[in-house]
Amino acid sequence: MNRIKIILVSLCFFHFSFPKDHSFHTDYGLEWCYFVGQLQSESGNLYGYELSFFRLKFSDGEVWNPEVFPVHFAISDLTGHRHKTAQTFKRSLGGLAGYDKDHIYSGEYEFQILSKDTFVIKAKPKSNEISLEFRLEGNGKILSHGKNGISIKSKRNPNIYSYYYSYPRLKTKGELVFLGKKESIVSGDSWMDHEWSEKSSKNIPTLAKGQSGWDWISLMDDKGGDYVFFRFRESPNLPPEIFGTYRDPNGNVTYWTESNDIQMVPINKPWKSKNTKITYPLQWKIKYPGGEWIIAPIFNEQEFDGSESTNTIYWEGAVEAKDSIQKKSAKGYLELKGYQKSKDWWEF
């Protein structure tokens, strides 16, 4: 009990500092910064995208090994129901990947930090099938998760936590290429998530262990509210733990941390991927105080096979949500991790 108290007390002194904390943090072993969004082109077509920058380094408890920088990239044609992905895995050796206070890069992928609220992201893989270059403009309203940005993933195990913030409603403009066709993006919102953890981990970072999994949903509703729901599965032998964050249109933030605060359950028949044979629960019901979201993907085939980079297969795609109780709708992204069979190697 004393050890738990010491951990929680030490975490209470952490505070974010922007734009500094938009970049990577060399003292931590596991980190990711990713962008998702639903956008409209000048031609009227609708697109979703994912661009995820990862950073990992192992520690023997005394010495950090060289860092590695995987990137996952996907574009979903939401009008034509088509999905294409790309990925890379670079090391900092030879200048192929790295970061400083102003940007993160790995191969053909780059995140430029122009200010606290303005970013440029680029993804230009050599295949030329898909690419993007966007300018993202924020409204100054960064959303921290948990007290002082400390996101506890498990009440059973307080060692499982991350420093976590989101930046919803990033106005997005620029260009993308999908299957060789260039599109000018004229409207839409992106959502940025940034997490880091494992400051002095030995062997394998806790959040990367193969048995762990999670179901994550971000939603931006049509009345100005922002939601994150997180269903953490530490192992198949333990019941999932569910947490949530809600910011209302006036900027008031509510954290749901108790087991009776919210319910998050799959509904309807799961979907089985033809490519990987993995089964995912793509439709969800989320009950929260005063409302109930019914969530469904815009189309099913939005799986990401990261076998060539992080050795992880997961589902991440654009979703729509309806709340008939509060009479509102929302757009967002759903991520389902941990449905593949455990590997011998670590997984993100």
Coordinates of C-alpha atoms in Angstrom, one line a residue:
M1 CA 0.0 0.0 0.0
N2 CA 2.8 2.4 0.8
R3 CA 4.4 1.8 -2.6
I4 CA 1.2 2.6 -4.4
K5 CA 0.8 5.9 -2.4
I6 CA 4.4 6.9 -3.3
I7 CA 3.7 6.3 -7.0
L8 CA 0.5 8.3 -6.9
V9 CA 2.0 11.2 -4.9
S10 CA 5.0 11.5 -7.3
L11 CA 2.7 11.6 -10.3
C12 CA 0.7 14.6 -8.9
F13 CA 3.6 16.9 -9.6
F14 CA 3.6 16.4 -13.4
H15 CA 2.3 19.2 -15.7
F16 CA 2.2 19.4 -19.5
S17 CA 4.3 22.2 -21.2
F18 CA 3.4 23.1 -24.8
P19 CA 4.6 23.2 -27.5
K20 CA 7.5 21.3 -25.8
D21 CA 5.5 18.2 -24.9
H22 CA 4.2 17.8 -28.5
S23 CA 7.5 16.3 -29.4
F24 CA 9.0 12.9 -28.1
H25 CA 10.5 12.4 -24.6
T26 CA 13.8 10.7 -24.6
D27 CA 13.6 9.6 -20.9
Y28 CA 10.7 7.3 -21.6
G29 CA 10.7 3.9 -23.2
L30 CA 7.3 3.8 -24.9
E31 CA 5.6 6.6 -26.8
W32 CA 3.2 7.3 -29.6
C33 CA 1.7 10.4 -31.2
Y34 CA -1.1 9.8 -33.7
F35 CA -3.6 11.7 -35.8
V36 CA -6.9 10.5 -37.1
G37 CA -9.7 12.4 -38.9
Q38 CA -12.7 12.5 -41.2
L39 CA -12.3 14.9 -44.0
Q40 CA -14.1 16.2 -47.2
S41 CA -12.4 16.9 -50.5
E42 CA -13.1 19.7 -53.0
S43 CA -14.8 17.0 -55.3
G44 CA -17.2 16.1 -52.5
N45 CA -15.5 12.7 -51.6
L46 CA -15.2 11.8 -47.9
Y47 CA -11.9 10.3 -46.4
G48 CA -10.6 9.1 -43.1
Y49 CA -7.0 8.8 -42.2
E50 CA -4.6 7.5 -39.6
L51 CA -1.0 8.6 -39.2
S52 CA 0.8 7.2 -36.1
F53 CA 4.3 7.9 -35.0
F54 CA 5.8 5.4 -32.5
R55 CA 8.9 5.5 -30.5
L56 CA 10.4 2.6 -28.5
K57 CA 13.6 1.8 -26.7
F58 CA 14.3 -1.1 -24.4
S59 CA 16.1 -0.8 -21.1
D60 CA 18.1 -3.3 -19.0
G61 CA 17.4 -1.1 -16.0
E62 CA 20.7 0.8 -16.3
V63 CA 21.3 1.5 -20.0
W64 CA 18.8 2.6 -22.8
N65 CA 19.4 0.9 -26.1
P66 CA 19.0 2.8 -29.5
E67 CA 15.6 4.0 -30.3
V68 CA 13.3 2.7 -33.1
F69 CA 10.6 4.7 -34.9
P70 CA 7.8 2.8 -36.5
V71 CA 5.1 4.7 -38.4
H72 CA 1.6 3.5 -39.4
F73 CA -0.3 5.3 -42.2
A74 CA -3.7 4.6 -43.6
I75 CA -6.3 6.3 -45.8
S76 CA -9.9 5.2 -45.9
D77 CA -12.1 6.2 -48.9
L78 CA -15.3 6.7 -46.9
T79 CA -17.3 7.3 -50.1
G80 CA -16.1 4.2 -52.0
H81 CA -15.4 2.0 -49.0
R82 CA -11.8 1.3 -49.8
H83 CA -8.8 1.2 -47.4
K84 CA -5.1 1.4 -48.1
T85 CA -2.2 1.2 -45.6
A86 CA 1.6 1.8 -45.5
Q87 CA 4.2 1.5 -42.8
T88 CA 7.9 1.9 -42.0
F89 CA 10.4 1.0 -39.2
K90 CA 13.5 3.1 -38.9
R91 CA 16.3 3.6 -36.4
S92 CA 17.9 6.8 -35.4
L93 CA 21.2 5.5 -36.8
G94 CA 22.3 7.3 -40.0
G95 CA 19.8 10.1 -39.6
L96 CA 16.9 8.0 -41.0
A97 CA 14.7 8.9 -38.0
G98 CA 14.7 11.2 -35.0
Y99 CA 13.2 14.2 -33.3
D100 CA 13.8 17.5 -31.8
K101 CA 11.7 20.2 -30.2
D102 CA 10.2 21.2 -33.6
H103 CA 9.6 17.9 -35.4
I104 CA 9.4 14.1 -35.4
Y105 CA 10.4 12.2 -38.5
S106 CA 10.9 8.6 -39.7
G107 CA 11.7 7.8 -43.3
E108 CA 9.1 9.5 -45.5
Y109 CA 6.9 10.6 -42.6
E110 CA 7.1 13.8 -40.7
F111 CA 5.3 15.8 -38.0
Q112 CA 6.2 19.5 -37.8
I113 CA 5.4 21.4 -34.7
L114 CA 5.0 25.1 -35.8
S115 CA 3.5 26.3 -32.5
K116 CA 1.3 25.0 -29.6
D117 CA -1.7 25.0 -31.9
T118 CA -0.4 24.6 -35.4
F119 CA 1.1 21.5 -37.1
V120 CA 2.0 20.1 -40.5
I121 CA 2.0 16.4 -41.0
K122 CA 3.4 14.6 -44.1
A123 CA 3.2 11.0 -45.3
K124 CA 4.7 10.2 -48.6
P125 CA 5.6 6.5 -48.9
K126 CA 7.5 5.4 -51.9
S127 CA 4.6 3.2 -53.2
N128 CA 2.8 6.4 -54.3
E129 CA -0.6 4.7 -53.8
I130 CA -1.4 6.9 -50.9
S131 CA 0.1 10.1 -49.4
L132 CA -0.9 13.3 -47.6
E133 CA 0.3 16.7 -46.5
F134 CA -2.0 18.5 -44.1
R135 CA -1.9 21.7 -42.1
L136 CA -3.7 21.4 -38.8
E137 CA -5.0 24.4 -36.9
G138 CA -6.1 24.0 -33.3
N139 CA -8.4 26.2 -31.2
G140 CA -6.2 26.2 -28.1
K141 CA -8.3 23.7 -26.2
I142 CA -6.0 20.8 -25.4
L143 CA -7.7 18.0 -23.5
S144 CA -5.8 16.3 -20.6
H145 CA -6.8 12.8 -19.4
G146 CA -6.9 12.2 -15.7
K147 CA -5.5 14.5 -13.0
N148 CA -2.6 16.5 -14.4
G149 CA -2.7 14.4 -17.5
I150 CA -1.9 11.1 -15.7
S151 CA -4.0 8.4 -17.3
I152 CA -4.4 5.4 -15.1
K153 CA -5.1 2.3 -17.2
S154 CA -5.8 -0.1 -14.4
K155 CA -7.1 0.5 -10.9
R156 CA -5.9 -3.0 -10.0
N157 CA -2.3 -2.1 -11.1
P158 CA -1.4 1.6 -10.7
N159 CA 2.0 0.9 -12.4
I160 CA 0.0 0.8 -15.7
Y161 CA -0.4 4.4 -16.6
S162 CA 0.6 7.0 -19.2
Y163 CA 1.0 10.7 -19.6
Y164 CA -1.9 11.4 -22.0
Y165 CA -3.5 14.3 -23.8
S166 CA -5.7 14.8 -26.8
Y167 CA -6.1 17.7 -29.2
P168 CA -9.6 17.4 -30.8
R169 CA -11.1 19.5 -33.6
L170 CA -7.9 20.4 -35.4
K171 CA -9.1 22.1 -38.6
T172 CA -7.5 20.2 -41.5
K173 CA -6.7 21.4 -45.0
G174 CA -4.2 20.2 -47.6
E175 CA -3.8 17.4 -50.2
L176 CA -4.0 13.7 -50.2
V177 CA -3.5 11.0 -52.8
F178 CA -5.6 7.8 -52.8
L179 CA -4.8 5.1 -55.4
G180 CA -2.9 7.7 -57.5
K181 CA -5.8 10.3 -57.5
K182 CA -4.9 13.7 -55.9
E183 CA -7.6 15.3 -53.8
S184 CA -7.7 18.8 -52.3
I185 CA -9.0 18.6 -48.7
V186 CA -11.2 21.7 -47.9
S187 CA -12.8 20.8 -44.6
G188 CA -12.8 18.4 -41.8
D189 CA -11.5 17.8 -38.3
S190 CA -8.5 15.8 -37.0
W191 CA -7.9 14.4 -33.6
M192 CA -4.4 14.2 -32.1
D193 CA -3.6 11.7 -29.3
H194 CA -0.2 11.7 -27.6
E195 CA 0.9 9.2 -24.8
W196 CA 4.2 8.2 -23.2
S197 CA 5.1 5.9 -20.4
E198 CA 7.7 3.4 -18.9
K199 CA 10.4 5.7 -17.6
S200 CA 12.6 3.0 -16.0
S201 CA 11.1 -0.3 -17.3
K202 CA 13.2 -3.4 -17.3
N203 CA 12.9 -5.9 -20.1
I204 CA 9.5 -5.2 -21.8
P205 CA 7.3 -2.1 -21.3
T206 CA 4.1 -3.0 -19.5
L207 CA 1.7 -1.5 -22.1
A208 CA 3.4 -3.4 -24.9
K209 CA 3.1 -6.9 -23.5
G210 CA 1.4 -9.3 -25.8
Q211 CA -1.5 -10.2 -23.5
S212 CA -2.7 -6.7 -23.1
G213 CA -5.4 -5.2 -25.3
W214 CA -7.7 -2.2 -25.5
D215 CA -10.8 -0.8 -27.2
W216 CA -10.5 3.0 -27.7
I217 CA -13.0 5.4 -29.1
S218 CA -12.8 9.2 -29.7
L219 CA -15.9 11.1 -30.6
M220 CA -16.6 14.7 -31.5
D221 CA -20.4 15.4 -31.3
D222 CA -22.4 17.9 -33.3
K223 CA -23.1 20.0 -30.3
G224 CA -19.4 20.7 -29.5
G225 CA -18.7 17.9 -27.0
D226 CA -15.6 15.7 -27.1
Y227 CA -15.4 12.1 -25.7
V228 CA -12.8 9.4 -25.1
F229 CA -13.7 6.0 -23.9
F230 CA -11.0 3.4 -23.1
R231 CA -11.7 -0.3 -22.2
F232 CA -8.4 -1.8 -21.0
R233 CA -7.8 -5.6 -21.0
E234 CA -4.7 -6.3 -18.9
S235 CA -5.0 -10.1 -19.7
P236 CA -7.6 -12.5 -20.9
N237 CA -8.1 -13.8 -17.4
L238 CA -9.2 -10.5 -15.9
P239 CA -12.3 -8.4 -16.6
P240 CA -11.8 -5.2 -18.6
E241 CA -11.6 -1.9 -16.9
I242 CA -13.4 1.1 -18.5
F243 CA -12.5 4.8 -18.2
G244 CA -13.8 7.9 -20.0
T245 CA -13.2 11.6 -20.5
Y246 CA -15.9 14.1 -21.5
R247 CA -15.5 17.8 -22.3
D248 CA -18.7 19.7 -22.8
P249 CA -19.2 22.6 -25.2
N250 CA -18.4 25.1 -22.4
G251 CA -15.0 23.5 -21.7
N252 CA -16.0 21.6 -18.5
V253 CA -14.2 18.3 -18.2
T254 CA -15.6 15.1 -16.5
Y255 CA -13.5 12.0 -15.8
W256 CA -15.3 8.7 -15.4
T257 CA -13.1 6.2 -13.4
E258 CA -15.5 4.1 -11.4
S259 CA -16.9 0.8 -12.6
N260 CA -20.5 2.0 -12.4
D261 CA -19.9 5.3 -14.2
I262 CA -20.0 4.0 -17.8
Q263 CA -20.7 0.7 -19.6
M264 CA -19.0 -0.2 -22.9
V265 CA -20.2 -3.4 -24.5
P266 CA -20.0 -4.9 -28.0
I267 CA -23.3 -5.3 -29.8
N268 CA -24.4 -7.3 -32.9
K269 CA -22.4 -9.9 -34.7
P270 CA -18.5 -9.5 -34.7
W271 CA -16.8 -9.0 -38.1
K272 CA -14.1 -11.4 -39.3
S273 CA -11.3 -10.2 -41.4
K274 CA -10.8 -12.0 -44.7
N275 CA -7.1 -11.1 -44.7
T276 CA -6.0 -12.1 -41.2
K277 CA -9.0 -14.2 -40.0
I278 CA -9.1 -12.1 -36.8
T279 CA -12.6 -11.3 -35.4
Y280 CA -13.3 -7.8 -34.1
P281 CA -16.4 -6.3 -32.3
L282 CA -17.0 -3.3 -34.6
Q283 CA -20.3 -2.1 -33.2
W284 CA -20.6 -0.8 -29.6
K285 CA -23.1 0.5 -27.1
I286 CA -21.7 3.0 -24.5
K287 CA -23.9 4.1 -21.6
Y288 CA -22.7 7.2 -19.8
P289 CA -24.5 9.5 -17.3
G290 CA -27.4 10.9 -19.1
G291 CA -26.8 9.3 -22.5
E292 CA -26.1 6.3 -24.7
W293 CA -24.0 6.1 -27.8
I294 CA -24.6 3.5 -30.5
I295 CA -21.4 3.3 -32.5
A296 CA -20.8 1.6 -35.9
P297 CA -18.0 1.8 -38.5
I298 CA -18.6 3.6 -41.8
F299 CA -17.4 0.4 -43.4
N300 CA -15.8 -2.7 -42.0
E301 CA -12.6 -3.2 -43.9
Q302 CA -10.4 -0.8 -42.0
E303 CA -7.9 -3.3 -40.4
F304 CA -4.2 -2.5 -40.1
D305 CA -1.7 -5.3 -40.5
G306 CA 1.5 -3.9 -38.9
S307 CA 3.5 -7.1 -39.2
E308 CA 6.3 -5.3 -41.1
S309 CA 6.8 -2.7 -38.4
T310 CA 5.4 -3.2 -34.9
N311 CA 4.4 -6.9 -35.4
T312 CA 0.8 -5.9 -34.3
I313 CA -2.5 -6.4 -36.2
Y314 CA -5.4 -4.2 -35.1
W315 CA -8.5 -2.5 -36.4
E316 CA -8.6 1.3 -36.6
G317 CA -11.2 3.1 -38.6
A318 CA -13.8 5.9 -39.0
V319 CA -17.0 5.5 -37.1
E320 CA -20.4 7.3 -36.7
A321 CA -22.4 7.4 -33.5
K322 CA -26.0 8.3 -32.5
D323 CA -27.3 9.2 -29.0
S324 CA -31.1 9.0 -29.2
I325 CA -31.4 10.0 -25.5
Q326 CA -29.6 13.3 -25.9
K327 CA -30.6 13.6 -29.5
K328 CA -27.1 14.1 -31.0
S329 CA -24.7 12.5 -33.4
A330 CA -20.9 12.2 -33.6
K331 CA -18.0 11.3 -35.8
G332 CA -14.9 9.6 -34.6
Y333 CA -12.4 6.8 -34.7
L334 CA -12.3 3.4 -33.1
E335 CA -9.2 1.3 -32.3
L336 CA -9.3 -2.3 -31.3
K337 CA -6.0 -3.8 -30.2
G338 CA -5.2 -7.2 -28.8
Y339 CA -7.6 -9.5 -30.8
Q340 CA -4.8 -11.3 -32.6
K341 CA -3.2 -14.3 -30.8
S342 CA -0.2 -13.4 -28.6
K343 CA 3.2 -13.5 -30.2
D344 CA 6.6 -14.4 -28.8
W345 CA 7.8 -10.9 -29.3
W346 CA 6.4 -7.7 -27.7
E347 CA 3.5 -5.9 -29.2
F348 CA 2.4 -2.3 -29.1

